[in-house]
Amino acid sequence: MNLEFFEQVISQIKEKMDPERYMHTIGVAYTSAALAMNYHYDNVDRAMIAGLLHDIAKCIPNEEKVQICMDNEIILSEAEIENPSLIHAKLGALVAQQDFWIYDVEILDAIRSHTTGEPNMKMLQKIVFVADYIEPNRTDIIPNIDRIQEMAFNDLDLCVLTILGNTLEYLKTKGRTIDPRTQISYDFYKELIDNRDKNKEAK
Ligand code: DGI
Ligand code: FE
Ligand code: FE
């Protein structure tokens, strides 16, 4: 572990974030590390860094988020224009590069996909996506969180599907716009789990 780099990242995120977001970030970092060890992901440090930086763009005011994307020729989807808070995922990948010199594609992809998910995610993307939802400092009230935390360590794909399903359900009850990426990710993992179950039955 490059301790100096970790300490630098931690002190910078603490400066950029409000205390609640900072607590959540530390929670996502250690939960990502725990999941990485659980699934024998080859690089626990990488998981920690991805967890530490996943919400790095969250505390940038929305108008500024849009402006920075325009300045950097980052194309925004309709859903992002309607809900600028969604932008923090792709913008986070840019900030990680520009301010933290992170060029590791696995880390950048994990930051980029952490809010909506993505079909066929790589291990680190799934780890950060799940850690973001289950980390113990989250103040949102999540139904059945104990069961989802347990599932995270036993069946990562099913856990991704469960989280996407809960998110869609939540967005529907709140009447919020659904980003097509969230729906596409759900459909992908639904089919994956359905096929897996069918194959199990056939055996
Ligand atoms: O940044 P965090 O709060 O830690 O977590 P996050 O990046 O997963 O963002 C959570 C919010 O994102 C949550 O309120 C649900 C919302 N979200 C996820 N998918 C969609 C979405 N919001 C809209 N409008 N549409 C989506 O498809
Ligand atoms: Fe986020
Ligand atoms: Fe988060």
Coordinates of N, CA and C and ligand atoms in Angstrom, one line a residue:
M1 N 0.8 -1.2 0.0 CA 0.0 0.0 0.0 C 0.9 1.3 0.0
N2 N 0.5 2.2 -0.9 CA 1.2 3.5 -0.9 C 0.5 4.4 0.1
L3 N 1.0 4.3 1.3 CA 0.4 5.0 2.4 C 0.3 6.5 2.2
E4 N 1.3 7.1 1.6 CA 1.4 8.5 1.4 C 0.2 9.0 0.5
F5 N 0.1 8.2 -0.6 CA -1.0 8.5 -1.6 C -2.4 8.4 -0.9
F6 N -2.6 7.3 -0.1 CA -3.9 7.1 0.6 C -4.2 8.3 1.5
E7 N -3.1 8.7 2.2 CA -3.3 9.8 3.2 C -3.7 11.1 2.4
Q8 N -3.0 11.3 1.3 CA -3.3 12.5 0.5 C -4.7 12.5 -0.1
V9 N -5.1 11.3 -0.6 CA -6.5 11.2 -1.1 C -7.5 11.5 0.0
I10 N -7.3 10.9 1.2 CA -8.2 11.1 2.3 C -8.3 12.5 2.7
S11 N -7.1 13.2 2.8 CA -7.2 14.6 3.3 C -7.9 15.5 2.2
Q12 N -7.7 15.2 1.0 CA -8.4 16.0 -0.1 C -9.9 15.8 -0.1
I13 N -10.3 14.5 0.0 CA -11.7 14.3 0.0 C -12.4 14.9 1.2
K14 N -11.7 14.9 2.3 CA -12.3 15.5 3.5 C -12.5 17.0 3.3
E15 N -11.6 17.6 2.6 CA -11.8 19.0 2.3 C -12.9 19.3 1.4
K16 N -13.1 18.4 0.4 CA -14.1 18.7 -0.7 C -15.6 18.3 -0.2
M17 N -15.7 17.5 0.9 CA -17.0 16.9 1.2 C -17.6 17.4 2.5
D18 N -18.9 17.4 2.6 CA -19.5 17.7 3.9 C -19.3 16.4 4.8
P19 N -19.4 16.6 6.1 CA -19.0 15.5 7.0 C -19.9 14.2 6.8
E20 N -21.1 14.3 6.4 CA -21.9 13.1 6.1 C -21.5 12.4 4.9
R21 N -21.1 13.1 3.8 CA -20.6 12.5 2.6 C -19.3 11.9 2.8
Y22 N -18.5 12.5 3.7 CA -17.1 12.0 4.0 C -17.3 10.6 4.7
M23 N -18.2 10.6 5.7 CA -18.4 9.3 6.5 C -18.9 8.2 5.5
H24 N -19.8 8.6 4.6 CA -20.3 7.6 3.6 C -19.2 7.1 2.8
T25 N -18.3 8.0 2.3 CA -17.2 7.7 1.5 C -16.2 6.7 2.2
I26 N -15.9 7.0 3.4 CA -15.1 6.0 4.2 C -15.7 4.7 4.3
G27 N -17.0 4.7 4.5 CA -17.8 3.4 4.6 C -17.8 2.7 3.3
V28 N -17.9 3.4 2.1 CA -17.8 2.7 0.8 C -16.4 2.1 0.6
A29 N -15.4 2.9 1.1 CA -14.0 2.4 0.9 C -13.7 1.1 1.6
Y30 N -14.1 1.1 2.9 CA -13.8 -0.2 3.6 C -14.7 -1.3 3.2
T31 N -16.0 -1.0 2.8 CA -16.9 -2.1 2.4 C -16.4 -2.6 1.0
S32 N -15.9 -1.7 0.2 CA -15.3 -2.2 -1.1 C -14.1 -3.1 -0.8
A33 N -13.3 -2.7 0.1 CA -12.1 -3.5 0.5 C -12.5 -4.9 1.0
A34 N -13.6 -4.9 1.8 CA -14.0 -6.2 2.4 C -14.6 -7.1 1.3
L35 N -15.4 -6.5 0.3 CA -15.9 -7.3 -0.8 C -14.8 -7.8 -1.7
A36 N -13.8 -6.9 -1.9 CA -12.7 -7.3 -2.7 C -12.0 -8.6 -2.2
M37 N -11.8 -8.5 -0.9 CA -11.1 -9.7 -0.2 C -12.0 -10.9 -0.3
N38 N -13.3 -10.7 -0.1 CA -14.3 -11.8 -0.1 C -14.3 -12.5 -1.5
Y39 N -14.2 -11.7 -2.5 CA -14.3 -12.3 -3.9 C -12.9 -12.5 -4.5
H40 N -11.8 -12.4 -3.7 CA -10.5 -12.6 -4.2 C -10.2 -11.7 -5.4
Y41 N -10.7 -10.4 -5.4 CA -10.3 -9.5 -6.4 C -8.8 -9.2 -6.2
D42 N -8.1 -9.1 -7.3 CA -6.6 -9.1 -7.1 C -6.0 -7.9 -6.4
N43 N -6.8 -6.8 -6.3 CA -6.1 -5.6 -5.8 C -7.0 -4.8 -4.8
V44 N -6.8 -5.1 -3.5 CA -7.7 -4.5 -2.5 C -7.4 -2.9 -2.4
D45 N -6.2 -2.5 -2.7 CA -5.9 -1.1 -2.7 C -6.7 -0.4 -3.8
R46 N -6.8 -1.0 -4.9 CA -7.5 -0.4 -6.0 C -9.0 -0.2 -5.6
A47 N -9.5 -1.3 -4.9 CA -10.9 -1.2 -4.5 C -11.1 0.0 -3.5
M48 N -10.1 0.1 -2.6 CA -10.2 1.2 -1.6 C -10.2 2.6 -2.3
I49 N -9.3 2.7 -3.3 CA -9.2 4.0 -4.0 C -10.5 4.3 -4.8
A50 N -11.0 3.3 -5.4 CA -12.3 3.5 -6.1 C -13.4 3.9 -5.2
G51 N -13.5 3.2 -4.0 CA -14.5 3.6 -3.0 C -14.3 5.0 -2.5
L52 N -13.0 5.4 -2.2 CA -12.7 6.7 -1.7 C -13.1 7.8 -2.7
L53 N -13.0 7.5 -4.0 CA -13.2 8.5 -5.0 C -14.6 8.5 -5.7
H54 N -15.4 7.5 -5.4 CA -16.6 7.3 -6.2 C -17.6 8.5 -6.2
D55 N -17.6 9.2 -5.0 CA -18.5 10.4 -4.9 C -17.8 11.7 -4.9
I56 N -16.6 11.7 -5.5 CA -15.7 12.9 -5.5 C -16.4 14.1 -6.1
A57 N -17.3 13.9 -7.1 CA -17.9 15.0 -7.7 C -19.3 15.4 -7.1
K58 N -19.7 14.6 -6.1 CA -21.0 14.8 -5.5 C -21.3 16.2 -4.9
C59 N -20.3 16.8 -4.3 CA -20.5 18.0 -3.6 C -20.3 19.3 -4.5
I60 N -20.0 19.1 -5.8 CA -19.9 20.2 -6.7 C -21.4 20.7 -7.0
P61 N -21.6 22.0 -6.9 CA -23.0 22.4 -7.2 C -23.5 22.0 -8.6
N62 N -24.8 21.8 -8.8 CA -25.3 21.2 -10.0 C -24.9 22.1 -11.2
E63 N -25.1 23.4 -11.1 CA -24.8 24.2 -12.3 C -23.3 24.1 -12.7
E64 N -22.5 23.9 -11.7 CA -21.1 23.8 -12.0 C -20.8 22.4 -12.6
K65 N -21.5 21.4 -12.2 CA -21.4 20.1 -12.8 C -21.6 20.2 -14.3
V66 N -22.7 20.8 -14.7 CA -23.1 20.9 -16.1 C -22.0 21.7 -16.8
Q67 N -21.6 22.8 -16.2 CA -20.6 23.6 -16.9 C -19.3 22.9 -17.1
I68 N -18.8 22.1 -16.1 CA -17.5 21.4 -16.2 C -17.7 20.4 -17.3
C69 N -18.8 19.7 -17.4 CA -19.1 18.7 -18.5 C -19.0 19.4 -19.9
M70 N -19.6 20.6 -20.0 CA -19.6 21.3 -21.3 C -18.1 21.7 -21.6
D71 N -17.4 22.2 -20.6 CA -16.0 22.6 -20.9 C -15.1 21.4 -21.3
N72 N -15.5 20.2 -20.8 CA -14.7 19.0 -21.1 C -15.3 18.1 -22.2
E73 N -16.3 18.7 -22.9 CA -16.9 17.9 -24.0 C -17.5 16.6 -23.6
I74 N -18.0 16.6 -22.3 CA -18.6 15.3 -21.8 C -20.1 15.5 -22.2
I75 N -20.6 14.5 -22.9 CA -22.0 14.6 -23.4 C -23.0 14.1 -22.3
L76 N -24.0 14.9 -22.1 CA -25.0 14.6 -21.0 C -26.2 13.9 -21.6
S77 N -26.8 12.9 -21.0 CA -28.0 12.3 -21.5 C -29.2 13.2 -21.0
E78 N -30.4 12.9 -21.6 CA -31.6 13.6 -21.2 C -31.8 13.5 -19.7
A79 N -31.7 12.2 -19.2 CA -31.9 12.0 -17.8 C -31.0 12.8 -16.9
E80 N -29.7 13.0 -17.4 CA -28.8 13.8 -16.6 C -29.1 15.3 -16.6
I81 N -29.6 15.7 -17.7 CA -30.0 17.1 -17.8 C -31.2 17.4 -16.9
E82 N -32.1 16.4 -16.9 CA -33.3 16.5 -16.0 C -32.9 16.4 -14.5
N83 N -31.9 15.5 -14.2 CA -31.5 15.2 -12.8 C -30.0 15.4 -12.7
P84 N -29.5 16.6 -12.6 CA -28.1 16.9 -12.6 C -27.3 16.1 -11.6
S85 N -28.0 15.7 -10.5 CA -27.2 14.9 -9.5 C -26.7 13.6 -10.0
L86 N -27.3 13.1 -11.1 CA -26.8 11.9 -11.7 C -25.4 12.1 -12.3
I87 N -25.1 13.3 -12.7 CA -23.9 13.6 -13.4 C -22.6 13.3 -12.5
H88 N -22.8 13.3 -11.2 CA -21.6 13.1 -10.4 C -20.8 11.8 -10.6
A89 N -21.5 10.8 -11.3 CA -20.8 9.6 -11.5 C -19.8 9.8 -12.7
K90 N -20.2 10.2 -13.8 CA -19.3 10.4 -14.9 C -18.3 11.6 -14.7
L91 N -18.8 12.6 -13.9 CA -17.9 13.7 -13.6 C -16.8 13.2 -12.6
G92 N -17.2 12.3 -11.7 CA -16.3 11.8 -10.7 C -15.1 11.1 -11.4
A93 N -15.3 10.5 -12.5 CA -14.2 9.8 -13.2 C -13.3 10.9 -13.8
L94 N -13.8 12.0 -14.2 CA -13.0 13.1 -14.8 C -12.2 13.7 -13.6
V95 N -12.8 14.0 -12.5 CA -12.1 14.6 -11.4 C -11.0 13.7 -10.9
A96 N -11.3 12.4 -10.8 CA -10.3 11.4 -10.4 C -9.0 11.5 -11.3
Q97 N -9.3 11.7 -12.6 CA -8.1 11.8 -13.5 C -7.4 13.1 -13.3
Q98 N -8.2 14.2 -13.3 CA -7.6 15.6 -13.3 C -7.0 15.9 -12.0
D99 N -7.6 15.6 -10.9 CA -7.1 16.0 -9.6 C -6.3 15.0 -8.8
F100 N -6.5 13.7 -9.2 CA -5.9 12.6 -8.4 C -4.9 11.8 -9.3
W101 N -4.8 12.1 -10.5 CA -3.9 11.4 -11.4 C -4.2 9.9 -11.5
I102 N -5.5 9.6 -11.5 CA -5.9 8.2 -11.6 C -6.2 7.9 -13.1
Y103 N -5.5 7.0 -13.7 CA -5.7 6.6 -15.1 C -6.1 5.1 -15.2
D104 N -6.3 4.5 -14.1 CA -6.6 3.1 -14.1 C -8.1 2.9 -14.5
V105 N -8.2 2.2 -15.7 CA -9.5 2.1 -16.3 C -10.5 1.4 -15.4
E106 N -10.1 0.4 -14.7 CA -11.0 -0.3 -13.8 C -11.6 0.7 -12.7
I107 N -10.7 1.5 -12.2 CA -11.2 2.5 -11.1 C -12.1 3.5 -11.8
L108 N -11.7 4.0 -12.9 CA -12.5 5.0 -13.6 C -13.9 4.5 -14.0
D109 N -13.9 3.3 -14.5 CA -15.2 2.6 -14.9 C -16.1 2.4 -13.6
A110 N -15.5 2.0 -12.5 CA -16.2 1.8 -11.3 C -16.9 3.1 -10.8
I111 N -16.2 4.2 -10.9 CA -16.7 5.5 -10.5 C -17.9 5.9 -11.5
R112 N -17.6 5.7 -12.8 CA -18.6 6.1 -13.8 C -19.9 5.3 -13.7
S113 N -19.9 4.1 -13.3 CA -21.1 3.2 -13.3 C -21.7 3.1 -11.9
H114 N -21.2 3.8 -10.9 CA -21.7 3.5 -9.6 C -23.1 3.9 -9.3
T115 N -23.7 4.8 -10.0 CA -25.1 5.2 -9.7 C -26.1 4.4 -10.4
T116 N -25.9 4.2 -11.7 CA -27.0 3.5 -12.6 C -26.6 2.1 -12.8
G117 N -25.4 1.7 -12.5 CA -24.9 0.4 -12.9 C -24.7 0.4 -14.4
E118 N -24.5 -0.8 -15.0 CA -24.2 -1.0 -16.4 C -24.3 -2.5 -16.7
P119 N -24.7 -2.9 -17.9 CA -24.8 -4.3 -18.2 C -23.4 -4.9 -18.1
N120 N -23.3 -6.1 -17.7 CA -22.1 -6.9 -17.7 C -20.9 -6.2 -17.0
M121 N -21.1 -5.8 -15.8 CA -20.0 -5.0 -15.1 C -18.9 -5.9 -14.7
K122 N -17.7 -5.3 -14.7 CA -16.5 -6.0 -14.2 C -16.5 -6.1 -12.7
M123 N -15.7 -7.0 -12.1 CA -15.7 -7.2 -10.7 C -15.7 -5.9 -9.9
L124 N -14.7 -5.0 -10.2 CA -14.6 -3.8 -9.4 C -15.8 -2.8 -9.5
Q125 N -16.4 -2.8 -10.7 CA -17.7 -2.0 -10.9 C -18.8 -2.6 -10.0
K126 N -18.9 -3.9 -9.9 CA -20.0 -4.5 -9.1 C -19.7 -4.2 -7.6
I127 N -18.4 -4.3 -7.2 CA -18.0 -4.1 -5.8 C -18.4 -2.7 -5.4
V128 N -18.0 -1.7 -6.2 CA -18.3 -0.3 -5.8 C -19.8 0.0 -5.8
F129 N -20.5 -0.6 -6.8 CA -21.9 -0.4 -6.9 C -22.6 -0.9 -5.7
V130 N -22.3 -2.1 -5.3 CA -22.9 -2.7 -4.1 C -22.5 -2.0 -2.8
A131 N -21.2 -1.7 -2.7 CA -20.7 -1.1 -1.5 C -21.4 0.2 -1.2
D132 N -21.6 1.0 -2.3 CA -22.3 2.3 -2.2 C -23.7 2.1 -1.5
Y133 N -24.3 1.0 -1.8 CA -25.7 0.8 -1.3 C -25.7 0.2 0.1
I134 N -24.7 -0.7 0.4 CA -24.8 -1.4 1.7 C -23.9 -0.8 2.8
E135 N -23.0 0.2 2.5 CA -22.1 0.6 3.5 C -22.8 1.0 4.8
P136 N -22.3 0.7 6.0 CA -23.1 0.9 7.2 C -23.4 2.4 7.6
N137 N -22.7 3.3 7.1 CA -22.9 4.7 7.5 C -24.1 5.4 6.7
R138 N -24.6 4.7 5.8 CA -25.7 5.3 5.0 C -26.9 5.7 5.9
T139 N -27.3 6.9 5.7 CA -28.4 7.4 6.6 C -29.8 7.1 6.0
D140 N -29.8 6.8 4.7 CA -31.1 6.5 4.1 C -31.7 5.2 4.8
I141 N -33.0 5.2 4.8 CA -33.6 3.9 5.3 C -33.8 3.0 4.2
I142 N -33.1 1.9 4.2 CA -33.2 0.9 3.1 C -33.9 -0.3 3.7
P143 N -35.0 -0.7 3.1 CA -35.8 -1.9 3.6 C -34.9 -3.2 3.4
N144 N -34.9 -4.1 4.4 CA -34.2 -5.3 4.3 C -32.7 -5.2 4.1
I145 N -32.1 -4.1 4.7 CA -30.7 -3.9 4.5 C -29.8 -5.0 5.0
D146 N -30.2 -5.7 6.1 CA -29.4 -6.8 6.7 C -29.3 -7.9 5.7
R147 N -30.4 -8.2 5.0 CA -30.5 -9.3 4.1 C -29.6 -9.0 2.8
I148 N -29.7 -7.7 2.4 CA -28.9 -7.3 1.2 C -27.4 -7.3 1.5
Q149 N -27.1 -6.9 2.8 CA -25.6 -6.9 3.2 C -25.1 -8.3 3.2
E150 N -25.9 -9.2 3.6 CA -25.5 -10.6 3.7 C -25.4 -11.2 2.2
M151 N -26.3 -10.8 1.4 CA -26.3 -11.3 0.0 C -25.1 -10.8 -0.7
A152 N -24.7 -9.5 -0.4 CA -23.5 -8.9 -1.1 C -22.3 -9.8 -1.0
F153 N -22.1 -10.5 0.2 CA -21.0 -11.3 0.4 C -21.2 -12.8 -0.1
N154 N -22.4 -13.2 -0.4 CA -22.7 -14.5 -0.9 C -23.0 -14.6 -2.4
D155 N -23.6 -13.6 -2.9 CA -24.0 -13.7 -4.3 C -24.0 -12.3 -4.9
L156 N -22.9 -11.9 -5.5 CA -22.7 -10.5 -5.9 C -23.7 -10.1 -7.0
D157 N -23.9 -11.0 -8.0 CA -24.8 -10.7 -9.2 C -26.2 -10.6 -8.7
L158 N -26.7 -11.5 -7.8 CA -28.0 -11.4 -7.3 C -28.2 -10.1 -6.5
C159 N -27.1 -9.7 -5.8 CA -27.2 -8.5 -5.0 C -27.3 -7.3 -5.9
V160 N -26.5 -7.2 -7.0 CA -26.6 -6.1 -8.0 C -28.1 -6.0 -8.5
L161 N -28.6 -7.2 -8.9 CA -30.0 -7.2 -9.4 C -31.0 -6.7 -8.3
T162 N -30.8 -7.1 -7.1 CA -31.7 -6.7 -6.0 C -31.7 -5.2 -5.8
I163 N -30.5 -4.6 -5.8 CA -30.3 -3.2 -5.6 C -30.9 -2.4 -6.8
L164 N -30.7 -2.9 -8.0 CA -31.3 -2.2 -9.2 C -32.8 -2.3 -9.1
G165 N -33.3 -3.4 -8.7 CA -34.8 -3.6 -8.6 C -35.3 -2.6 -7.5
N166 N -34.7 -2.6 -6.4 CA -35.1 -1.6 -5.3 C -35.1 -0.2 -5.8
T167 N -34.0 0.2 -6.5 CA -33.8 1.6 -6.9 C -34.9 1.9 -7.9
L168 N -35.2 1.0 -8.9 CA -36.3 1.3 -9.8 C -37.6 1.5 -9.1
E169 N -37.9 0.6 -8.2 CA -39.1 0.6 -7.4 C -39.2 2.0 -6.7
Y170 N -38.1 2.4 -6.0 CA -38.1 3.6 -5.3 C -38.3 4.8 -6.2
L171 N -37.7 4.8 -7.4 CA -37.8 5.9 -8.4 C -39.3 6.0 -8.9
K172 N -39.9 4.8 -9.1 CA -41.3 4.8 -9.6 C -42.2 5.4 -8.5
T173 N -42.0 4.9 -7.3 CA -42.9 5.5 -6.2 C -42.8 7.0 -6.1
K174 N -41.6 7.5 -6.3 CA -41.3 8.9 -6.1 C -41.7 9.7 -7.4
G175 N -42.0 9.0 -8.5 CA -42.3 9.6 -9.8 C -41.1 10.3 -10.4
R176 N -39.9 9.7 -10.2 CA -38.7 10.3 -10.7 C -38.4 9.7 -12.1
T177 N -37.7 10.5 -12.9 CA -37.3 10.0 -14.3 C -36.3 8.8 -14.1
I178 N -36.6 7.8 -14.9 CA -35.6 6.7 -14.8 C -34.6 6.8 -16.0
D179 N -33.3 6.8 -15.6 CA -32.3 6.9 -16.6 C -32.3 5.5 -17.3
P180 N -32.3 5.6 -18.6 CA -32.3 4.3 -19.4 C -31.2 3.3 -18.9
R181 N -30.1 3.8 -18.5 CA -29.0 2.9 -18.1 C -29.4 2.1 -16.8
T182 N -30.2 2.7 -15.9 CA -30.6 1.9 -14.8 C -31.5 0.8 -15.2
Q183 N -32.4 1.0 -16.1 CA -33.4 0.0 -16.6 C -32.6 -1.1 -17.4
I184 N -31.7 -0.6 -18.3 CA -30.9 -1.6 -19.1 C -30.1 -2.5 -18.2
S185 N -29.5 -1.9 -17.2 CA -28.7 -2.7 -16.2 C -29.6 -3.7 -15.5
Y186 N -30.7 -3.3 -15.1 CA -31.7 -4.2 -14.4 C -32.0 -5.4 -15.3
D187 N -32.4 -5.0 -16.6 CA -32.8 -6.1 -17.5 C -31.7 -7.1 -17.8
F188 N -30.5 -6.6 -17.9 CA -29.3 -7.5 -18.1 C -29.2 -8.4 -16.9
Y189 N -29.2 -7.9 -15.7 CA -29.0 -8.8 -14.5 C -30.2 -9.7 -14.2
K190 N -31.4 -9.2 -14.6 CA -32.6 -10.1 -14.5 C -32.4 -11.3 -15.4
E191 N -32.0 -11.1 -16.6 CA -31.8 -12.2 -17.5 C -30.7 -13.1 -17.1
L192 N -29.6 -12.5 -16.6 CA -28.5 -13.3 -16.1 C -28.9 -14.3 -15.0
I193 N -29.6 -13.7 -14.0 CA -30.0 -14.5 -12.9 C -31.1 -15.5 -13.3
D194 N -32.0 -15.1 -14.2 CA -33.1 -16.1 -14.6 C -32.4 -17.3 -15.4
N195 N -31.4 -17.0 -16.2 CA -30.7 -18.0 -17.0 C -30.0 -18.9 -16.0
R196 N -29.4 -18.3 -15.0 CA -28.6 -19.1 -14.1 C -29.5 -20.0 -13.3
D197 N -30.7 -19.5 -12.9 CA -31.6 -20.4 -12.2 C -32.1 -21.5 -13.1
K198 N -32.4 -21.2 -14.4 CA -32.9 -22.3 -15.3 C -31.8 -23.3 -15.4
N199 N -30.5 -22.9 -15.6 CA -29.5 -23.9 -15.7 C -29.3 -24.8 -14.5
K200 N -29.6 -24.2 -13.3 CA -29.5 -24.9 -12.1 C -30.6 -26.0 -12.1
E201 N -31.8 -25.6 -12.5 CA -32.9 -26.5 -12.5 C -32.7 -27.7 -13.4
A202 N -32.1 -27.4 -14.6 CA -31.8 -28.4 -15.6 C -30.8 -29.5 -15.1
K203 N -30.0 -29.1 -14.1 CA -29.0 -30.1 -13.7 C -29.5 -31.1 -12.8
Ligands
DGI1 O1 -24.2 9.3 -4.4 P1 -24.9 8.4 -3.5 O2 -26.0 9.1 -2.8 O3 -24.0 7.8 -2.5 O4 -25.5 7.2 -4.3 P2 -25.8 7.1 -5.8 O5 -24.7 7.6 -6.6 O6 -26.2 5.7 -6.1 O7 -27.0 8.0 -6.1 C1 -28.2 7.7 -5.4 C2 -29.4 8.3 -6.0 O8 -29.4 8.1 -7.4 C3 -30.7 7.8 -5.5 O9 -31.4 8.8 -5.0 C4 -31.3 7.2 -6.7 C5 -30.7 7.9 -7.8 N1 -30.8 7.2 -9.1 C6 -30.2 6.0 -9.4 N2 -30.7 5.6 -10.7 C7 -31.5 6.6 -11.1 C8 -31.5 7.6 -10.1 N3 -32.2 8.8 -10.2 C9 -32.9 9.0 -11.3 N4 -33.7 10.0 -11.4 N5 -32.9 8.0 -12.3 C10 -32.2 6.9 -12.3 O10 -32.3 6.0 -13.2
FE2 FE -22.9 8.5 -5.8
FE3 FE -22.0 7.1 -2.8

